[in-house]
Tab-separated table of C-alpha atoms in Angstrom:
chain	number	residue	atom	x	y	z
A	257	GLN	CA	3.331	4.514	18.863
A	258	VAL	CA	5.543	2.047	16.994
A	259	GLN	CA	9.055	3.395	16.183
A	260	LEU	CA	11.649	1.878	13.620
A	261	GLN	CA	15.495	2.419	13.597
A	262	GLU	CA	17.835	1.634	10.947
A	263	SER	CA	21.256	0.176	11.533
A	264	GLY	CA	24.272	-1.141	9.565
A	265	PRO	CA	27.594	0.089	8.083
A	266	GLY	CA	27.907	3.554	6.917
A	267	LEU	CA	30.664	2.735	4.417
A	268	VAL	CA	30.819	0.013	1.895
A	269	LYS	CA	33.245	-0.876	-0.885
A	270	PRO	CA	32.139	-1.017	-4.656
A	271	SER	CA	31.129	-4.373	-5.661
A	272	GLN	CA	30.192	-5.545	-2.173
A	273	THR	CA	26.922	-6.097	-0.435
A	274	LEU	CA	24.964	-3.491	1.452
A	275	SER	CA	23.241	-4.867	4.373
A	276	LEU	CA	21.087	-2.902	6.664
A	277	THR	CA	18.488	-3.852	9.499
A	278	CYS	CA	15.576	-2.259	10.584
A	279	THR	CA	14.370	-2.871	14.190
A	280	VAL	CA	10.724	-2.274	15.050
A	281	SER	CA	9.955	-1.048	18.531
A	282	THR	CA	6.961	-3.595	18.856
A	283	ASP	CA	6.847	-7.230	17.711
A	284	SER	CA	4.333	-6.233	15.089
A	285	LEU	CA	6.266	-7.655	11.982
A	286	SER	CA	4.000	-10.749	12.402
A	287	SER	CA	0.940	-8.754	11.875
A	288	GLY	CA	-0.889	-9.054	8.711
A	289	LEU	CA	-2.001	-5.599	8.803
A	290	TYR	CA	1.334	-3.954	7.779
A	291	PHE	CA	4.110	-4.336	5.160
A	292	TRP	CA	7.599	-3.224	5.690
A	293	ASN	CA	9.454	-1.163	3.147
A	294	TRP	CA	12.862	0.155	2.334
A	295	ILE	CA	13.367	3.550	0.618
A	296	ARG	CA	16.316	5.423	-0.371
A	297	GLN	CA	17.368	8.925	-1.020
A	298	PRO	CA	20.641	10.125	-2.448
A	299	ALA	CA	21.944	13.421	-1.231
A	300	GLY	CA	19.961	16.315	-2.716
A	301	LYS	CA	17.580	13.948	-4.706
A	302	GLY	CA	14.147	12.480	-4.202
A	303	LEU	CA	12.947	9.458	-2.906
A	304	GLU	CA	13.157	5.877	-4.325
A	305	TRP	CA	11.187	2.806	-3.099
A	306	ILE	CA	13.352	-0.291	-3.019
A	307	GLY	CA	10.719	-2.835	-1.974
A	308	ARG	CA	8.712	-4.211	0.731
A	309	ILE	CA	7.854	-7.493	2.763
A	310	TYR	CA	4.799	-8.829	4.426
A	311	SER	CA	4.630	-10.850	7.532
A	312	THR	CA	4.120	-13.815	5.260
A	313	GLY	CA	7.528	-13.330	3.705
A	314	SER	CA	5.902	-12.250	0.474
A	315	THR	CA	8.112	-9.483	-1.325
A	316	ASN	CA	7.780	-6.967	-3.854
A	317	TYR	CA	10.636	-5.019	-5.411
A	318	ASN	CA	11.431	-2.062	-7.457
A	319	PRO	CA	11.931	-3.580	-10.952
A	320	SER	CA	14.981	-1.097	-11.439
A	321	LEU	CA	16.755	-3.007	-8.514
A	322	LYS	CA	14.951	-6.395	-8.375
A	323	SER	CA	18.167	-8.309	-9.738
A	324	ARG	CA	20.326	-7.128	-6.760
A	325	VAL	CA	17.878	-6.672	-3.776
A	326	THR	CA	16.679	-9.224	-1.096
A	327	ILE	CA	14.297	-8.085	1.785
A	328	SER	CA	13.815	-10.665	4.679
A	329	ILE	CA	12.478	-10.882	7.957
A	330	ASP	CA	15.046	-11.748	10.473
A	331	ALA	CA	13.182	-11.663	13.797
A	332	SER	CA	9.943	-10.711	15.353
A	333	ASP	CA	11.006	-7.306	15.356
A	334	GLN	CA	13.698	-6.989	12.685
A	335	PHE	CA	13.602	-7.046	8.880
A	336	SER	CA	16.775	-6.564	6.770
A	337	LEU	CA	17.988	-5.200	3.282
A	338	ASN	CA	20.780	-6.904	1.177
A	339	LEU	CA	21.749	-4.938	-2.010
A	340	ARG	CA	24.371	-6.732	-4.035
A	341	SER	CA	27.133	-5.403	-6.273
A	342	VAL	CA	26.918	-1.758	-5.131
A	343	THR	CA	28.378	1.235	-6.851
A	344	ALA	CA	28.680	4.805	-6.091
A	345	ALA	CA	25.076	5.332	-7.460
A	346	ASP	CA	23.840	3.420	-4.357
A	347	THR	CA	25.294	5.949	-2.067
A	348	ALA	CA	22.392	7.276	-0.178
A	349	VAL	CA	20.211	7.717	3.083
A	350	TYR	CA	18.379	4.547	3.452
A	351	TYR	CA	14.965	4.591	5.289
A	352	CYS	CA	12.758	1.720	6.612
A	353	ALA	CA	8.881	2.398	6.794
A	354	ARG	CA	5.783	0.636	7.896
A	355	GLY	CA	2.856	0.472	5.407
A	356	GLN	CA	-0.723	-0.410	5.820
A	357	VAL	CA	-3.173	-0.711	2.947
A	358	SER	CA	-1.845	1.883	0.438
A	359	TRP	CA	0.216	4.177	2.618
A	360	MET	CA	3.402	4.327	4.561
A	361	ASN	CA	2.917	6.135	7.920
A	362	VAL	CA	5.739	5.274	10.211
A	363	TRP	CA	9.427	5.933	9.111
A	364	GLY	CA	12.789	5.477	10.670
A	365	PRO	CA	15.247	8.310	10.952
A	366	GLY	CA	17.291	6.969	8.138
A	367	THR	CA	20.850	5.869	7.913
A	368	ALA	CA	23.472	7.175	5.492
A	369	VAL	CA	25.533	4.580	3.337
A	370	THR	CA	28.351	5.639	1.460
A	371	VAL	CA	29.797	3.276	-1.280
A	372	ALA	CA	33.576	4.036	-1.613
A	373	SER	CA	36.901	2.383	-1.498
B	992	TYR	CA	5.082	4.654	-14.585
B	993	ASP	CA	5.989	8.211	-13.676
B	994	LEU	CA	4.603	10.834	-11.356
B	995	ILE	CA	5.487	14.346	-12.260
B	996	GLN	CA	5.527	17.272	-9.857
B	997	PRO	CA	6.638	20.969	-10.392
B	998	PRO	CA	10.103	21.402	-9.068
B	999	SER	CA	9.305	24.358	-6.942
B	1000	VAL	CA	6.247	26.358	-5.755
B	1001	SER	CA	6.465	29.834	-3.957
B	1002	VAL	CA	3.543	31.147	-1.749
B	1003	SER	CA	3.348	34.200	0.520
B	1004	PRO	CA	2.456	33.604	4.242
B	1005	GLY	CA	-1.397	33.072	4.796
B	1006	GLN	CA	-2.016	32.319	1.034
B	1007	THR	CA	-2.986	29.028	-0.592
B	1008	ALA	CA	-0.465	26.729	-1.978
B	1009	SER	CA	-1.198	24.192	-4.553
B	1010	ILE	CA	1.275	21.280	-5.485
B	1011	THR	CA	0.247	19.081	-8.349
B	1012	CYS	CA	1.146	15.568	-9.065
B	1013	SER	CA	0.515	14.029	-12.759
B	1014	GLY	CA	0.388	10.550	-13.841
B	1015	ASP	CA	-1.478	8.392	-16.367
B	1016	GLU	CA	-4.851	7.969	-15.070
B	1017	LEU	CA	-3.741	8.777	-11.498
B	1018	GLY	CA	-7.140	9.406	-10.428
B	1019	GLU	CA	-7.645	5.474	-10.511
B	1020	LYS	CA	-4.986	5.058	-7.891
B	1021	TYR	CA	-4.800	6.206	-4.344
B	1022	VAL	CA	-2.198	8.883	-3.756
B	1023	SER	CA	-0.259	9.711	-0.574
B	1024	TRP	CA	1.622	13.061	0.054
B	1025	PHE	CA	4.808	13.389	2.225
B	1026	GLN	CA	6.368	16.576	3.726
B	1027	GLN	CA	10.103	16.293	4.226
B	1028	LYS	CA	12.348	18.728	6.171
B	1029	PRO	CA	16.028	18.934	5.789
B	1030	GLY	CA	17.598	16.217	7.670
B	1031	GLN	CA	14.641	14.378	8.602
B	1032	PRO	CA	12.617	11.611	7.452
B	1033	PRO	CA	9.465	12.175	5.163
B	1034	VAL	CA	6.056	12.493	7.176
B	1035	LEU	CA	2.911	11.320	5.859
B	1036	ILE	CA	0.372	14.149	5.568
B	1037	ILE	CA	-2.266	12.896	3.294
B	1038	TYR	CA	-3.183	9.348	2.272
B	1039	GLN	CA	-5.889	7.758	0.146
B	1040	ASP	CA	-6.161	11.031	-1.922
B	1041	ARG	CA	-7.713	13.213	0.860
B	1042	LYS	CA	-7.381	11.664	4.286
B	1043	ARG	CA	-5.135	13.221	7.077
B	1044	PRO	CA	-3.324	11.360	9.633
B	1045	SER	CA	-3.912	12.155	13.271
B	1046	GLY	CA	-1.816	15.225	14.167
B	1047	ILE	CA	-1.646	16.726	10.615
B	1048	PRO	CA	-3.302	20.140	10.542
B	1049	GLU	CA	-6.352	20.962	8.734
B	1050	ARG	CA	-5.004	23.198	6.435
B	1051	PHE	CA	-3.330	20.333	4.460
B	1052	SER	CA	-6.084	18.878	2.138
B	1053	GLY	CA	-5.813	16.726	-1.075
B	1054	SER	CA	-7.694	15.747	-4.057
B	1055	ASN	CA	-7.240	13.489	-6.905
B	1056	SER	CA	-9.075	13.153	-10.349
B	1057	GLY	CA	-8.261	12.339	-13.864
B	1058	SER	CA	-4.744	12.421	-14.476
B	1059	ALA	CA	-3.620	14.891	-11.523
B	1060	ALA	CA	-3.672	14.898	-7.750
B	1061	THR	CA	-3.211	18.134	-5.813
B	1062	LEU	CA	-2.004	18.863	-2.301
B	1063	THR	CA	-3.515	22.165	-1.074
B	1064	ILE	CA	-2.048	24.126	1.892
B	1065	SER	CA	-4.565	26.731	3.053
B	1066	GLY	CA	-3.185	29.812	5.103
B	1067	THR	CA	0.443	28.718	4.381
B	1068	GLN	CA	2.793	29.056	7.513
B	1069	ALA	CA	6.537	29.433	7.337
B	1070	MET	CA	6.962	26.142	9.080
B	1071	ASP	CA	5.300	24.625	5.829
B	1072	GLU	CA	8.403	25.191	3.900
B	1073	GLY	CA	10.098	21.935	2.794
B	1074	ASP	CA	9.953	19.368	0.227
B	1075	TYR	CA	6.745	17.452	-0.831
B	1076	TYR	CA	6.403	14.258	-2.661
B	1077	CYS	CA	3.479	12.376	-3.945
B	1078	GLN	CA	3.236	8.572	-4.057
B	1079	ALA	CA	1.092	6.082	-5.728
B	1080	TRP	CA	1.209	2.284	-6.601
B	1081	ASP	CA	1.712	1.028	-9.962
B	1082	ALA	CA	0.576	-2.487	-9.310
B	1083	THR	CA	2.946	-3.871	-6.665
B	1084	THR	CA	5.616	-0.913	-7.118
B	1085	ALA	CA	5.662	2.203	-5.225
B	1086	ILE	CA	6.216	5.238	-7.090
B	1087	PHE	CA	7.355	8.565	-6.002
B	1088	GLY	CA	7.012	11.858	-7.567
B	1089	GLY	CA	10.247	13.909	-8.101
B	1090	GLY	CA	9.334	16.152	-5.361
B	1091	THR	CA	8.275	19.903	-4.988
B	1092	ARG	CA	10.281	22.560	-2.872
B	1093	LEU	CA	7.814	24.752	-1.357
B	1094	SER	CA	9.068	28.321	-0.417
B	1095	VAL	CA	7.030	30.488	1.891
B	1096	LEU	CA	8.132	34.092	0.873
């Protein structure tokens, strides 16, 4: 069973760029069967989808974040999230997840990111 | 596009719990449901309205018609306590409902 693991700094300063990596236990990023997502969840609040990337490099982003987000595939087993010009409102647990067809069925454990000076 | 869920639902052990998710013409879209327990990532429990992933108990079922999808938990157990989220796609954007806290009292 594939596993996903998020990694990156736990603390980011306001106005800087939040950068996270998701490592996939198999080199399935190249498979056209799946798409790869980033989702976040502020403490005590609900889930917010950030965006996704396909093996082709094609991306879709949440319109509310689109101007600040880039998702890219970095290696056969890693994809990344860059969120620019962060504020305290970007403090959240960030999850990566694998999707197929219309569902997201494999999630990483999540990584907590705090935006503070 | 918004998906609306009740903030909380309570159920007695052994009874049936129903959690609704409302959205404009939601019945025209596929809905997924996730269960989340404190400190853990969400777990997919229903996809394509009514399908259960391997390992998800049969007491979880889903339906979707008109403007509402429903997650039904039959014979609710204490272990089913947690937050439940519906999710659908609005074109190429994934939308999550606000979540429902299920209490088994």
